[in-house]
C-alpha atoms as an extended CHARMM CRD file, in Angstrom:
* protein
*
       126  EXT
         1         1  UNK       CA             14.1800000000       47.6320000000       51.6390000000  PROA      1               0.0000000000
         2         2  UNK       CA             14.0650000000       47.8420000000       47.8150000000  PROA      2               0.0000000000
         3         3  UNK       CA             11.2650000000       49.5890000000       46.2020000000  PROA      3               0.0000000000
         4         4  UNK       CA             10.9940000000       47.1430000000       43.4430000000  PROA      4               0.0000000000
         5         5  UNK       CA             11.0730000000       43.1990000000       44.2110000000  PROA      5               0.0000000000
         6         6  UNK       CA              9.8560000000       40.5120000000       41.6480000000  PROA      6               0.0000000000
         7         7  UNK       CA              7.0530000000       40.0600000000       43.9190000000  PROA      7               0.0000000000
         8         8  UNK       CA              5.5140000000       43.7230000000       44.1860000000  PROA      8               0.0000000000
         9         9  UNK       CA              6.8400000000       45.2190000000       40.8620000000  PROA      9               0.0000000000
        10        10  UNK       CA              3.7570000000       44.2470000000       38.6870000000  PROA      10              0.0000000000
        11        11  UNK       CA              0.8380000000       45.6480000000       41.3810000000  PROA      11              0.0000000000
        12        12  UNK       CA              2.6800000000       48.2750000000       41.7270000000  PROA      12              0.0000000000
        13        13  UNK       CA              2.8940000000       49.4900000000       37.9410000000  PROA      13              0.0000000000
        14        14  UNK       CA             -0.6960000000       48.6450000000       38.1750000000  PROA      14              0.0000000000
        15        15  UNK       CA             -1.3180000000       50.7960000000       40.9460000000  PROA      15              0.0000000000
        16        16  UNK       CA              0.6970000000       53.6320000000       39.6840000000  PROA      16              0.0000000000
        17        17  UNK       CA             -1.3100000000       53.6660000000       36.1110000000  PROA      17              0.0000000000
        18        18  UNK       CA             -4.3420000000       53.8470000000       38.3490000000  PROA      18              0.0000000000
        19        19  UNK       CA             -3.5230000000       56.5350000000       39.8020000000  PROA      19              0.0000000000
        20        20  UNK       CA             -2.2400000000       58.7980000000       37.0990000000  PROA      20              0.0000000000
        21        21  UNK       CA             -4.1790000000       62.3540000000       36.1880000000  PROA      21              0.0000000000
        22        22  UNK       CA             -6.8080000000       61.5360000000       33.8910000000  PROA      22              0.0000000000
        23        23  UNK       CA            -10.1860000000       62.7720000000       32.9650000000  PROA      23              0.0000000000
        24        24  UNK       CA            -13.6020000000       61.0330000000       32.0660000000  PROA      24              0.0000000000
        25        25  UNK       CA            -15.1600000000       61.0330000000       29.0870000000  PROA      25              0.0000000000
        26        26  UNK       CA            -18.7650000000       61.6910000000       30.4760000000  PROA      26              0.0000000000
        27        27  UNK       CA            -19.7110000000       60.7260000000       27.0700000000  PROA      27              0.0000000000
        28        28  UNK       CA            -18.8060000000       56.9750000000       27.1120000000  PROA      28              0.0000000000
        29        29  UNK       CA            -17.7510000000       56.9470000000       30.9010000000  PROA      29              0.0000000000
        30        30  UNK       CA            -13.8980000000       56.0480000000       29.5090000000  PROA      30              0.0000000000
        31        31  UNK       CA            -10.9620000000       57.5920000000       31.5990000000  PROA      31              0.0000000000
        32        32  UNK       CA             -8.4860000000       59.7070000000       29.1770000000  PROA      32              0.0000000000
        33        33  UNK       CA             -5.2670000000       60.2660000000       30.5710000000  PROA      33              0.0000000000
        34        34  UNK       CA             -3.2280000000       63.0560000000       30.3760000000  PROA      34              0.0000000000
        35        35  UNK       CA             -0.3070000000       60.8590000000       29.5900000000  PROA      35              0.0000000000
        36        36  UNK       CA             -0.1970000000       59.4060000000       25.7250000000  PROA      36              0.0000000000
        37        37  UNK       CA              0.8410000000       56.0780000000       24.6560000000  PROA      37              0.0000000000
        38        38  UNK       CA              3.7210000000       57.5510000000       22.5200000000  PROA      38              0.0000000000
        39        39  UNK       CA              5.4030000000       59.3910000000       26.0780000000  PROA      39              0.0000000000
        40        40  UNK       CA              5.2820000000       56.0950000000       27.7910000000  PROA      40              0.0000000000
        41        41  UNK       CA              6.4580000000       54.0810000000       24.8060000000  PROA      41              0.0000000000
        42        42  UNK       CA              9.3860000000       56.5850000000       24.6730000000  PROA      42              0.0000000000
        43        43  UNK       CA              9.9140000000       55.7800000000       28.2010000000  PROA      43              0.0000000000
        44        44  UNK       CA             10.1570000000       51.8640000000       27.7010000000  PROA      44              0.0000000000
        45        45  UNK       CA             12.5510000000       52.6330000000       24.6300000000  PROA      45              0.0000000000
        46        46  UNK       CA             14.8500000000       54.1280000000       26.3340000000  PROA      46              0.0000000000
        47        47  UNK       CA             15.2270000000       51.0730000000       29.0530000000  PROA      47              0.0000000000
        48        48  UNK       CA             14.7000000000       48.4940000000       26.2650000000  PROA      48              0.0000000000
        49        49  UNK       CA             18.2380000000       48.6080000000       24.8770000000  PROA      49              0.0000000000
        50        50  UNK       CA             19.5840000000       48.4640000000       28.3930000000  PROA      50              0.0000000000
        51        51  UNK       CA             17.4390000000       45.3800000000       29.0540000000  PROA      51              0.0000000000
        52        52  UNK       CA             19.1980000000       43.4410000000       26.0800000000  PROA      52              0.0000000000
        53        53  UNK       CA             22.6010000000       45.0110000000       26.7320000000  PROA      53              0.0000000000
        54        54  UNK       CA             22.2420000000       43.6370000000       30.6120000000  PROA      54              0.0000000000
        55        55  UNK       CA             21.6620000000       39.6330000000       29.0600000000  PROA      55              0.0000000000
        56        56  UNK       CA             25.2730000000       40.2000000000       27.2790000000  PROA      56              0.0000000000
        57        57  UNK       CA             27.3260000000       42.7290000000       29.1940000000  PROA      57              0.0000000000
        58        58  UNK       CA             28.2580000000       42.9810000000       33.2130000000  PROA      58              0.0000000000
        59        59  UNK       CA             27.0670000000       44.9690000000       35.0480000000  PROA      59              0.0000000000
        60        60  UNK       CA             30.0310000000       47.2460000000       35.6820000000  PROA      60              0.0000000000
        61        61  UNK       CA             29.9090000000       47.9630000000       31.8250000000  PROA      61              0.0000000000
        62        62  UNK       CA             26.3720000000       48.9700000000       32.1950000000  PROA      62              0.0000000000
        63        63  UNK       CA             25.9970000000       51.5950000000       35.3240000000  PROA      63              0.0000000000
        64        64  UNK       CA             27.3050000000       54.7810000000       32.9340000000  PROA      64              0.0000000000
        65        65  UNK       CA             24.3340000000       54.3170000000       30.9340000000  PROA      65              0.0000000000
        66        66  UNK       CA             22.0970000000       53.7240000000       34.0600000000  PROA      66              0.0000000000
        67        67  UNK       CA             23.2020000000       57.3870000000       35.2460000000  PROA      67              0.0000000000
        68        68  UNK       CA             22.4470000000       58.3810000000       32.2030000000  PROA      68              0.0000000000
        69        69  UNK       CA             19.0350000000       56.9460000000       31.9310000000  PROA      69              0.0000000000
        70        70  UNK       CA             18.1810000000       58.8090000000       35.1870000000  PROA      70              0.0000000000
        71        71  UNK       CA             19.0260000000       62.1630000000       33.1640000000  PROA      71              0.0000000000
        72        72  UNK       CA             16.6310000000       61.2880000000       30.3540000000  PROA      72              0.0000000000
        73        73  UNK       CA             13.7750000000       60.4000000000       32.6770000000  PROA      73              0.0000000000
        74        74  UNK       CA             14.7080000000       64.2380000000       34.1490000000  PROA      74              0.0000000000
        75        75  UNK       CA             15.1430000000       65.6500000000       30.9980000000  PROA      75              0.0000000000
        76        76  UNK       CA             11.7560000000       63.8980000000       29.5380000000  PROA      76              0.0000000000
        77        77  UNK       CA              9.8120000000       65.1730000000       33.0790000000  PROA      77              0.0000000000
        78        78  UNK       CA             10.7350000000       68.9420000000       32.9830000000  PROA      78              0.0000000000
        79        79  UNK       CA              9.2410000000       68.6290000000       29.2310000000  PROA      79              0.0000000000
        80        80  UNK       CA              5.6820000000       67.6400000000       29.7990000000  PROA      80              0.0000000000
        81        81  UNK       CA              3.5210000000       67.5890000000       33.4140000000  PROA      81              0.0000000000
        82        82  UNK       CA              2.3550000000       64.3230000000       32.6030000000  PROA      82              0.0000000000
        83        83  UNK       CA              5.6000000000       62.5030000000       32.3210000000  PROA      83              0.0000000000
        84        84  UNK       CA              6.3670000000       64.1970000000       35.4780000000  PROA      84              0.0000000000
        85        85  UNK       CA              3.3970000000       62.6630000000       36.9340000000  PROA      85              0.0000000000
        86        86  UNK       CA              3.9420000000       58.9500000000       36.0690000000  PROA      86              0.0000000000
        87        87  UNK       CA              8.1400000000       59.6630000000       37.0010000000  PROA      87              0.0000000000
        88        88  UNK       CA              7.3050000000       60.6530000000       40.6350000000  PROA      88              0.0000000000
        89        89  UNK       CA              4.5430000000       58.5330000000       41.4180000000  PROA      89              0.0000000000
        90        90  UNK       CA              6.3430000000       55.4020000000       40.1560000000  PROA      90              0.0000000000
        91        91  UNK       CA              9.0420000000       56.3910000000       41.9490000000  PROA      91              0.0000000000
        92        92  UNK       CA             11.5870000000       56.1040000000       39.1600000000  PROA      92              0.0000000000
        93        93  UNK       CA             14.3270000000       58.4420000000       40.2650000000  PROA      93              0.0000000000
        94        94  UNK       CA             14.5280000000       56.4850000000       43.2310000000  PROA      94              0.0000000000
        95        95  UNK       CA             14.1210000000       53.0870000000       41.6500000000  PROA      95              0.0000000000
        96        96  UNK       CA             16.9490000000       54.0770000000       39.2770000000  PROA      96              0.0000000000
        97        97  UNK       CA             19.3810000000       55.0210000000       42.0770000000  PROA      97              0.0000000000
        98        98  UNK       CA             18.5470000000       51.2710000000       43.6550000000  PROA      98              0.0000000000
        99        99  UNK       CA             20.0630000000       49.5140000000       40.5880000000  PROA      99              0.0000000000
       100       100  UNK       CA             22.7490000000       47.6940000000       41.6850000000  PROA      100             0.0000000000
       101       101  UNK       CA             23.0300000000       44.5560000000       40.0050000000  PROA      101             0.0000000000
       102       102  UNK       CA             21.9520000000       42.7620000000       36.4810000000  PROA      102             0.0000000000
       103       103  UNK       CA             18.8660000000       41.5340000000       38.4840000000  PROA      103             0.0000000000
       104       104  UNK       CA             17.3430000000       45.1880000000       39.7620000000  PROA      104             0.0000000000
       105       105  UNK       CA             18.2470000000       46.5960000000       36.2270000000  PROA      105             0.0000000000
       106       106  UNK       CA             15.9560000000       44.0320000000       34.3700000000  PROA      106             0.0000000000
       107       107  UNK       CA             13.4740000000       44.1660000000       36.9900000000  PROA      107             0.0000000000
       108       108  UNK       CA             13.1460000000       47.7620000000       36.3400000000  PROA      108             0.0000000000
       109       109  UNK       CA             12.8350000000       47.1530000000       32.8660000000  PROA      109             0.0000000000
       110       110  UNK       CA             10.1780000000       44.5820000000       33.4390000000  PROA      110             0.0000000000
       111       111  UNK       CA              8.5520000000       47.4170000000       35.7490000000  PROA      111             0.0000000000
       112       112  UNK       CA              8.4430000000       49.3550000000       32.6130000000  PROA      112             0.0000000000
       113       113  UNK       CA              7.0760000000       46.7480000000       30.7420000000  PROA      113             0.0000000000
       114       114  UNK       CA              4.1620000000       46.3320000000       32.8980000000  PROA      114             0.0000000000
       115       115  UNK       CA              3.6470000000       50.1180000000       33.4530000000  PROA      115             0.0000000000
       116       116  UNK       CA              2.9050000000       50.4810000000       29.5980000000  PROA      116             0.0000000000
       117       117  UNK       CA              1.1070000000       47.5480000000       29.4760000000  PROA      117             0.0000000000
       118       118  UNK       CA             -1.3020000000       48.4310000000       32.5520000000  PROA      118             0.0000000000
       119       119  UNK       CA             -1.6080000000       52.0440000000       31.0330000000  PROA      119             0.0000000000
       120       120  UNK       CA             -2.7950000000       50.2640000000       27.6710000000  PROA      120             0.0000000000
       121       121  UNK       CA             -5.2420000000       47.9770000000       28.9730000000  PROA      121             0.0000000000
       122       122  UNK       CA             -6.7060000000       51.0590000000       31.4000000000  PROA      122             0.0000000000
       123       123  UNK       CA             -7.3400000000       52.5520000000       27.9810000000  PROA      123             0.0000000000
       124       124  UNK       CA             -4.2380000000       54.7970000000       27.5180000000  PROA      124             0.0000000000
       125       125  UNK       CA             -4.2290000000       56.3180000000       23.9830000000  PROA      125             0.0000000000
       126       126  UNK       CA             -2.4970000000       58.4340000000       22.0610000000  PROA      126             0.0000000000
């Protein structure tokens, strides 16, 4: 069964922000992640352009530069613990090797979408 479906994919990001390493600011009683907004809005650039490519190209055209989006998420993880952190425990390794069709690419992208919007509205900052 997929990981992603258009029925789970937006609790899930929710549930994955929730769980991220974070701290709390005693102070005001906010949580501060580890993560900043600028990591996961590097993340979501690097699927946005594949999300508009996918509404104009097949997907045949497009799996080279899924492989290769699977390297950046690598490359991106080994750089900083807490892009490592949000990688495994949204399971995007795996959800990237699942792509298999126009449809699981742009729900991944959506999946990204909500996974920077959820982090935002738990109060991720920069």
């Amino acid at each position: 069964m997929a990981i992603l479906t258009d029925d789970n994919y937006v609790d899930k990001a929710e549930n994955v922000i929730k769980s991220l390493n974070h701290t709390k600011d005693h102070r005001n009683n906010k949580i501060r992640f580890f993560l900043t907004t600028t990591k996961i809005r590097n993340l979501l650039n690097l699927t946005s352009n594949l999300f508009d490519e996918s509404k104009v190209r097949e997907y045949k055209e497009l799996a080279d530069k899924i492989a290769y989006l699977r390297v950046q998420f690598v490359y991106q993880s080994g750089r900083e613990t807490a892009v490592k952190d949000l990688v495994k425990k949204a399971e995007i390794l795996d959800i990237l090797k699942e792509i298999n069709n126009k449809e699981s690419l742009q729900r991944f992208c959506r999946y990204m979408e909500a996974l920077v919007a959820y982090f935002r509205f738990y109060g991720g900052k920069d």
